[in-house]
GROMACS .gro file of C-alpha atoms in nm:
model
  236
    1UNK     CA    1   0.000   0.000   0.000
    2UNK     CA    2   0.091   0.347  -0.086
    3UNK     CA    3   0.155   0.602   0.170
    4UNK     CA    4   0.115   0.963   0.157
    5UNK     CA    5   0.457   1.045   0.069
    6UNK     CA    6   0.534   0.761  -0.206
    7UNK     CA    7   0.161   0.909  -0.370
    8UNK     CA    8   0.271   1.222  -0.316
    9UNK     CA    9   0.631   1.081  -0.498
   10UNK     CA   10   0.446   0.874  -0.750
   11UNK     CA   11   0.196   1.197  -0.884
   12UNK     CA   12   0.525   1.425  -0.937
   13UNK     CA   13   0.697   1.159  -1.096
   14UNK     CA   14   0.425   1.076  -1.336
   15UNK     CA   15   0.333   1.469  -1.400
   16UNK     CA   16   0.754   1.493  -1.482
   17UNK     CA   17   0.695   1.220  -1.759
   18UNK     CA   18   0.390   1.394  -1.844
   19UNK     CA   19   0.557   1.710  -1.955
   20UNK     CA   20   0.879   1.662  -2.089
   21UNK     CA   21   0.702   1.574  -2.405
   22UNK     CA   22   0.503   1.870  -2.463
   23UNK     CA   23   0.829   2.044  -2.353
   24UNK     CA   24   0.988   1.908  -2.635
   25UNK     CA   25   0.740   1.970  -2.867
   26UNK     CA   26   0.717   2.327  -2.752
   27UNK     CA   27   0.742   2.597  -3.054
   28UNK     CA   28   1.053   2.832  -3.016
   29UNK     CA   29   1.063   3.190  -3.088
   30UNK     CA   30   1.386   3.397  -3.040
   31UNK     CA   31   1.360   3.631  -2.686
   32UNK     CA   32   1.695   3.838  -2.698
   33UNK     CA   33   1.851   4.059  -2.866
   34UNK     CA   34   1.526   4.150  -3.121
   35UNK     CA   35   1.455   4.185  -3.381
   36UNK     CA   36   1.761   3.840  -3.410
   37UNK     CA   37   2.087   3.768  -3.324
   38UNK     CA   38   2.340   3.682  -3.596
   39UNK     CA   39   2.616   3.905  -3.668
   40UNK     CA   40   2.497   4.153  -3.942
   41UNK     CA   41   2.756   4.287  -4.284
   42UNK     CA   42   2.619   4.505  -4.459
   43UNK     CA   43   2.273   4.745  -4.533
   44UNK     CA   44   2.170   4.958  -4.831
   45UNK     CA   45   1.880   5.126  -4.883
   46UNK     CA   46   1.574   5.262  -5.151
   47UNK     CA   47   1.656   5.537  -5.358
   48UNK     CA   48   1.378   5.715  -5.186
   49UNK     CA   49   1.513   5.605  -4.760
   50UNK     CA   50   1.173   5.424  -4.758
   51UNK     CA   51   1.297   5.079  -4.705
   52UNK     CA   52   1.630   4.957  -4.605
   53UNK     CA   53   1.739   4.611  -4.586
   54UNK     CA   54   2.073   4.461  -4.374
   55UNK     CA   55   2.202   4.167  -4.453
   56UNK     CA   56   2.443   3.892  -4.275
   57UNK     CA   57   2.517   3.533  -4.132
   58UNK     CA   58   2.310   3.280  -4.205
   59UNK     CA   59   2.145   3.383  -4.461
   60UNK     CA   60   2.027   3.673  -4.220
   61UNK     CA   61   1.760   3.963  -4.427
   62UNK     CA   62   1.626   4.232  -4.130
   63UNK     CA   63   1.445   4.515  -4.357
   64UNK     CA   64   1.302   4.829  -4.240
   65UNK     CA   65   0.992   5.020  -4.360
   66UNK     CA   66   0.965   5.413  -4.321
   67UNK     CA   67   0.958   5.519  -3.978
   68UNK     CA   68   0.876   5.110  -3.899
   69UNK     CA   69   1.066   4.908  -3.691
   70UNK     CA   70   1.307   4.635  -3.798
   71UNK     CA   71   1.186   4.281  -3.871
   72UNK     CA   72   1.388   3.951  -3.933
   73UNK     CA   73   1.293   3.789  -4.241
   74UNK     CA   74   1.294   3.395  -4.291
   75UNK     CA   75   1.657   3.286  -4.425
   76UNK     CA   76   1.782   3.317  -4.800
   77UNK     CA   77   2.023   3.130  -4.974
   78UNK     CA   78   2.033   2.785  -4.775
   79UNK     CA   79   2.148   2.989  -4.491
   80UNK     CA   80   2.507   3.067  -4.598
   81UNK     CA   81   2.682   3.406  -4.498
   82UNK     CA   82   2.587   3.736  -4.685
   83UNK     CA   83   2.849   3.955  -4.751
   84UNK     CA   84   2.672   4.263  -4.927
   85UNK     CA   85   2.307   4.410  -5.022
   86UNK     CA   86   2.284   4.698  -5.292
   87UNK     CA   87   1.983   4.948  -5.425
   88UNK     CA   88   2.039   4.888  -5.813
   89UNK     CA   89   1.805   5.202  -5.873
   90UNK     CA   90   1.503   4.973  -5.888
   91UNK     CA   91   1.582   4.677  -5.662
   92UNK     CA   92   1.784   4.517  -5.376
   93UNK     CA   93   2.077   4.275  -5.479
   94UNK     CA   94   2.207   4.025  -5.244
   95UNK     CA   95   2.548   3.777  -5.274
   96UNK     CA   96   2.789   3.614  -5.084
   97UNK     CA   97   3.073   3.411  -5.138
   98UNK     CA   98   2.846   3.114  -5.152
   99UNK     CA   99   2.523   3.239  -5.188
  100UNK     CA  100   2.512   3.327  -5.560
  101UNK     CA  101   2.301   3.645  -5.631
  102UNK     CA  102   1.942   3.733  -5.485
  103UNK     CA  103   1.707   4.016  -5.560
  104UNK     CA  104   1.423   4.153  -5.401
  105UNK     CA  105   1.197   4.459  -5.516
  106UNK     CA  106   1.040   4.563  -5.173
  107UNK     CA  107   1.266   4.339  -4.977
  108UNK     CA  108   1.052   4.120  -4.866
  109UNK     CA  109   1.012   3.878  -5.128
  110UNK     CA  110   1.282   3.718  -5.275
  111UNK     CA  111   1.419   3.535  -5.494
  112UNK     CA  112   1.786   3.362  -5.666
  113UNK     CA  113   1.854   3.552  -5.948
  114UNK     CA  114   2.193   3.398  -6.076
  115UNK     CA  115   2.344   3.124  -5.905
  116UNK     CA  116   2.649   3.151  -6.061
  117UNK     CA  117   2.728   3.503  -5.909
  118UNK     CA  118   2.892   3.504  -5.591
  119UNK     CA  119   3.120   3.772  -5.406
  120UNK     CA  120   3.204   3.981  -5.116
  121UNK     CA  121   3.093   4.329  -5.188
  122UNK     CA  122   2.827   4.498  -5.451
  123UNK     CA  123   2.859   4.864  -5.598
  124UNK     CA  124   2.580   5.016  -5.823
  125UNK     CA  125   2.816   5.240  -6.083
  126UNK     CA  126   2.510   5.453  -6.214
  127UNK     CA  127   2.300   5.146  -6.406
  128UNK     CA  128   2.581   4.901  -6.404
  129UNK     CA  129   2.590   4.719  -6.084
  130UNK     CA  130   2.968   4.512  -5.963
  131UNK     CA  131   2.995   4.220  -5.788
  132UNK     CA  132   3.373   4.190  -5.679
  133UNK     CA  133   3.496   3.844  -5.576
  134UNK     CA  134   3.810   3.712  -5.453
  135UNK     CA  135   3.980   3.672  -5.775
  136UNK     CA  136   3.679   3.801  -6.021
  137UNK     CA  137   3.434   4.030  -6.090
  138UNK     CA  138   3.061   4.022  -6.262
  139UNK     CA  139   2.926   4.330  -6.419
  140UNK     CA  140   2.536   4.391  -6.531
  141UNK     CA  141   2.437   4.708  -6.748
  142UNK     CA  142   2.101   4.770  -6.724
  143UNK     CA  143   1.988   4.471  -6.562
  144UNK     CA  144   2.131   4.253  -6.840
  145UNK     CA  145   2.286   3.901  -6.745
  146UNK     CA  146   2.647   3.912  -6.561
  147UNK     CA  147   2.963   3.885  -6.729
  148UNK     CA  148   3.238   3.759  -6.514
  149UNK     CA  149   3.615   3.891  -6.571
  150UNK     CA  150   3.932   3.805  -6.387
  151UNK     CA  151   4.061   4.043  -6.160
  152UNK     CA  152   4.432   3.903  -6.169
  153UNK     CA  153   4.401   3.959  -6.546
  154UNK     CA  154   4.371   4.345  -6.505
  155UNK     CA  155   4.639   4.343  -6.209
  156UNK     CA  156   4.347   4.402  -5.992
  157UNK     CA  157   4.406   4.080  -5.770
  158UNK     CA  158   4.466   4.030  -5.500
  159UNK     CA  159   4.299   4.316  -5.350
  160UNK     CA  160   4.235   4.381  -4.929
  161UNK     CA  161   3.896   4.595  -5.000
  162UNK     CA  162   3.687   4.829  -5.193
  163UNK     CA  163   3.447   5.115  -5.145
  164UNK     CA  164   3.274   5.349  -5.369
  165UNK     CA  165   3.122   5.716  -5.384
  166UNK     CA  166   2.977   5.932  -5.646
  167UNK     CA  167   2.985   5.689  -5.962
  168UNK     CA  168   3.347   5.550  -5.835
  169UNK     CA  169   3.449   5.216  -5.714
  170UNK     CA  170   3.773   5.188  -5.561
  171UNK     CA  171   3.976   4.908  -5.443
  172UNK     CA  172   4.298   4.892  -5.261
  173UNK     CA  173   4.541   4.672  -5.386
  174UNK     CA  174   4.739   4.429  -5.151
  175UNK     CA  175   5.047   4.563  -5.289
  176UNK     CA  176   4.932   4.923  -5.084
  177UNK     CA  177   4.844   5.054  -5.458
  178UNK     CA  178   4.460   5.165  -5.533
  179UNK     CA  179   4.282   5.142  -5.876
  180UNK     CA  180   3.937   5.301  -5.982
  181UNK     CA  181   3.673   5.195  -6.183
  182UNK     CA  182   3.358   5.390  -6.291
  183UNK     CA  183   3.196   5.136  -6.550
  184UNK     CA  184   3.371   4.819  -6.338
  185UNK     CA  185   3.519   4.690  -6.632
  186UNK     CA  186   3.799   4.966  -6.747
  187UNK     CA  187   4.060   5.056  -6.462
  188UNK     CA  188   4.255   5.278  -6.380
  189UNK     CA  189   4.576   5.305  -6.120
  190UNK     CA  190   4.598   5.659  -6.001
  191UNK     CA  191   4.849   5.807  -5.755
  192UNK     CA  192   4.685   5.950  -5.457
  193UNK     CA  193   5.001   5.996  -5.292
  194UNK     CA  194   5.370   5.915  -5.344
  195UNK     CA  195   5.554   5.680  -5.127
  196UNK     CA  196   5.259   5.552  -4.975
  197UNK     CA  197   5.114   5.228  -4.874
  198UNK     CA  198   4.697   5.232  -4.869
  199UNK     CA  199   4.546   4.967  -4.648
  200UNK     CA  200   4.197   5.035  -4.610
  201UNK     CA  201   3.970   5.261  -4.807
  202UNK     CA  202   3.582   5.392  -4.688
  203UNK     CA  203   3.370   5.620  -4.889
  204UNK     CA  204   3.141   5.884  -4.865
  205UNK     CA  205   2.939   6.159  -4.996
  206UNK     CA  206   3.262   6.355  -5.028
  207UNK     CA  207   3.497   6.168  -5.184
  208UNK     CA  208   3.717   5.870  -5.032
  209UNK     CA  209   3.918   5.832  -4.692
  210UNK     CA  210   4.226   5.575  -4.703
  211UNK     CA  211   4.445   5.443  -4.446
  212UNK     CA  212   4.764   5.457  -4.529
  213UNK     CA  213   5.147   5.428  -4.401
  214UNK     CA  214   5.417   5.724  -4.553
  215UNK     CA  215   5.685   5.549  -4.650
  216UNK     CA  216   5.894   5.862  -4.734
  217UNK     CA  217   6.256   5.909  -4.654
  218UNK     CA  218   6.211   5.516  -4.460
  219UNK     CA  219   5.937   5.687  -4.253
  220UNK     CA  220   5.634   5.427  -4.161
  221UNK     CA  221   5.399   5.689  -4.010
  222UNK     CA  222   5.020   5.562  -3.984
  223UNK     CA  223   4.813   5.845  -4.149
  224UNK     CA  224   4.491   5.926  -4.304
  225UNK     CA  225   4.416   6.048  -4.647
  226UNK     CA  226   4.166   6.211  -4.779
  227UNK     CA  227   4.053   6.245  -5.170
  228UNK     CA  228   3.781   6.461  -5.250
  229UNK     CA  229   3.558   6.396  -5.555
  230UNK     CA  230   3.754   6.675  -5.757
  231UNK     CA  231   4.063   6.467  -5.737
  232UNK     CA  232   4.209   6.678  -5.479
  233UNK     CA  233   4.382   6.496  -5.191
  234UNK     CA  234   4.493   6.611  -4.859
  235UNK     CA  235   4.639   6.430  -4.520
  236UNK     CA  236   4.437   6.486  -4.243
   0.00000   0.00000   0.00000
C-alpha cells in the first residue's frame, strides 16, 4: 500500500513524464537581442530612404519600412553568410561568397537571381551594378545578365577591400596601390600619394578616406588620407 509520501512521490513523478514531451514539442521563438541575433555585414537602402534592408550570417535579411521598426525575415540562400546588399536604382541585390546572387523589389520577397554570381561586396556604378569576388568580378548594365572577368588579369588581384562614392568604385590593392573603376570593367591606377602604402579605403558623400602608411625618406607613419571627388587629396 501506498503512503502519503510515495503518492505524493508517484503523482510528481508521473506529471515529470507527463511534460517533458510537450516540452519538447514546444514551438521556439527567439527572446533576446530582437529583432535576431546573428552578426549583421552590410545594409543599403531605396533610392527614396523608404525601405532599407541589412544583410548577414546565415542567410540573415532584417528590412526596415519608413519610420517602422526592424523585422527579421525567414533565411535566403540555404542559410550561408551574406556579404553585401545593394539598391540597383530599382531593386535590392544580395550575394555572398556562396550564396550566388538574390534580388528583391520591396525586400521582402525574394528570390535567386543567378546562381552563378557570388562575391564579397556589390557597388551600383550609375545602371551598371559590380559584384567583386576574390579573384573576379561580374558586371550587369542595365539589368542585363552578368559577365564575369578576372581580376588578376587586369592586375586588380589580389585586393584587401573596396568602397565606392559618387559613380566611383575603388579598391585597394594588396600591394598598398589603389585602382578606380567607374563602368567596373575599365581601370585605372591613379596616384593619390607618393611613397605611400593604402590599407583600407571607406567612402562617402565627399569623396574617399584611405588608411595609409608614408613610407617617405624610410618613414612608416600611420596616417589618413583624404581624396575629395575633384581629385584633390589632402592628409588629415
Amino acid at each position: 500500500m501506498l503512503n502519503r509520501h510515495s503518492l505524493s512521490a508517484f503523482v510528481l513523478f508521473g506529471a515529470f513524464f507527463l511534460f517533458i514531451p510537450a516540452f519538447l514539442g514546444a514551438a521556439w521563438t527567439w527572446n533576446e537581442p530582437l529583432p535576431q541575433g546573428n552578426a549583421l555585414a552590410a545594409v543599403a537602402r531605396s533610392t527614396d530612404g523608404d525601405v532599407v534592408v541589412a544583410v548577414g550570417n546565415y542567410g540573415t535579411v532584417v528590412r526596415k519600412s519608413g519610420s517602422g521598426t526592424w523585422e527579421a525575415l525567414p533565411p535566403i540562400a540555404g542559410g550561408v553568410a551574406l556579404s553585401a546588399v545593394v539598391w540597383s536604382g530599382t531593386k535590392f541585390l544580395v550575394t555572398g561568397p556562396e550564396a550566388g546572387l538574390w534580388e528583391s523589389i520591396d525586400g521582402l520577397a525574394w528570390t535567386l537571381r543567378d546562381a552563378a554570381v557570388k562575391g564579397d561586396f556589390l557597388f551600383a556604378l550609375g545602371n551598371t551594378v559590380v559584384c567583386l569576388a576574390a579573384d573576379s568580378a561580374w558586371t550587369s548594365a542595365g539589368g542585363a545578365p552578368f559577365q564575369q572577368y578576372s581580376l588578376k588579369a587586369k592586375s586588380l588581384s589580389p585586393y584587401r577591400t573596396a568602397a565606392f562614392s559618387a559613380g566611383t568604385l575603388v579598391i585597394v590593392r594588396n600591394d598598398g596601390s589603389i585602382a578606380s573603376t567607374q563602368n567596373g570593367t575599365d581601370w585605372t591606377f591613379p596616384t593619390v600619394r607618393a611613397d605611400t602604402f593604402f590599407y583600407t579605403v571607406a567612402g562617402g558623400a565627399d569623396g574617399f578616406l584611405f588608411g595609409a602608411i608614408d613610407r617617405t625618406a624610410g618613414n612608416a607613419s600611420p596616417l589618413l588620407v583624404q581624396l575629395n571627388n575633384s581629385g584633390e587629396t589632402a592628409d588629415i
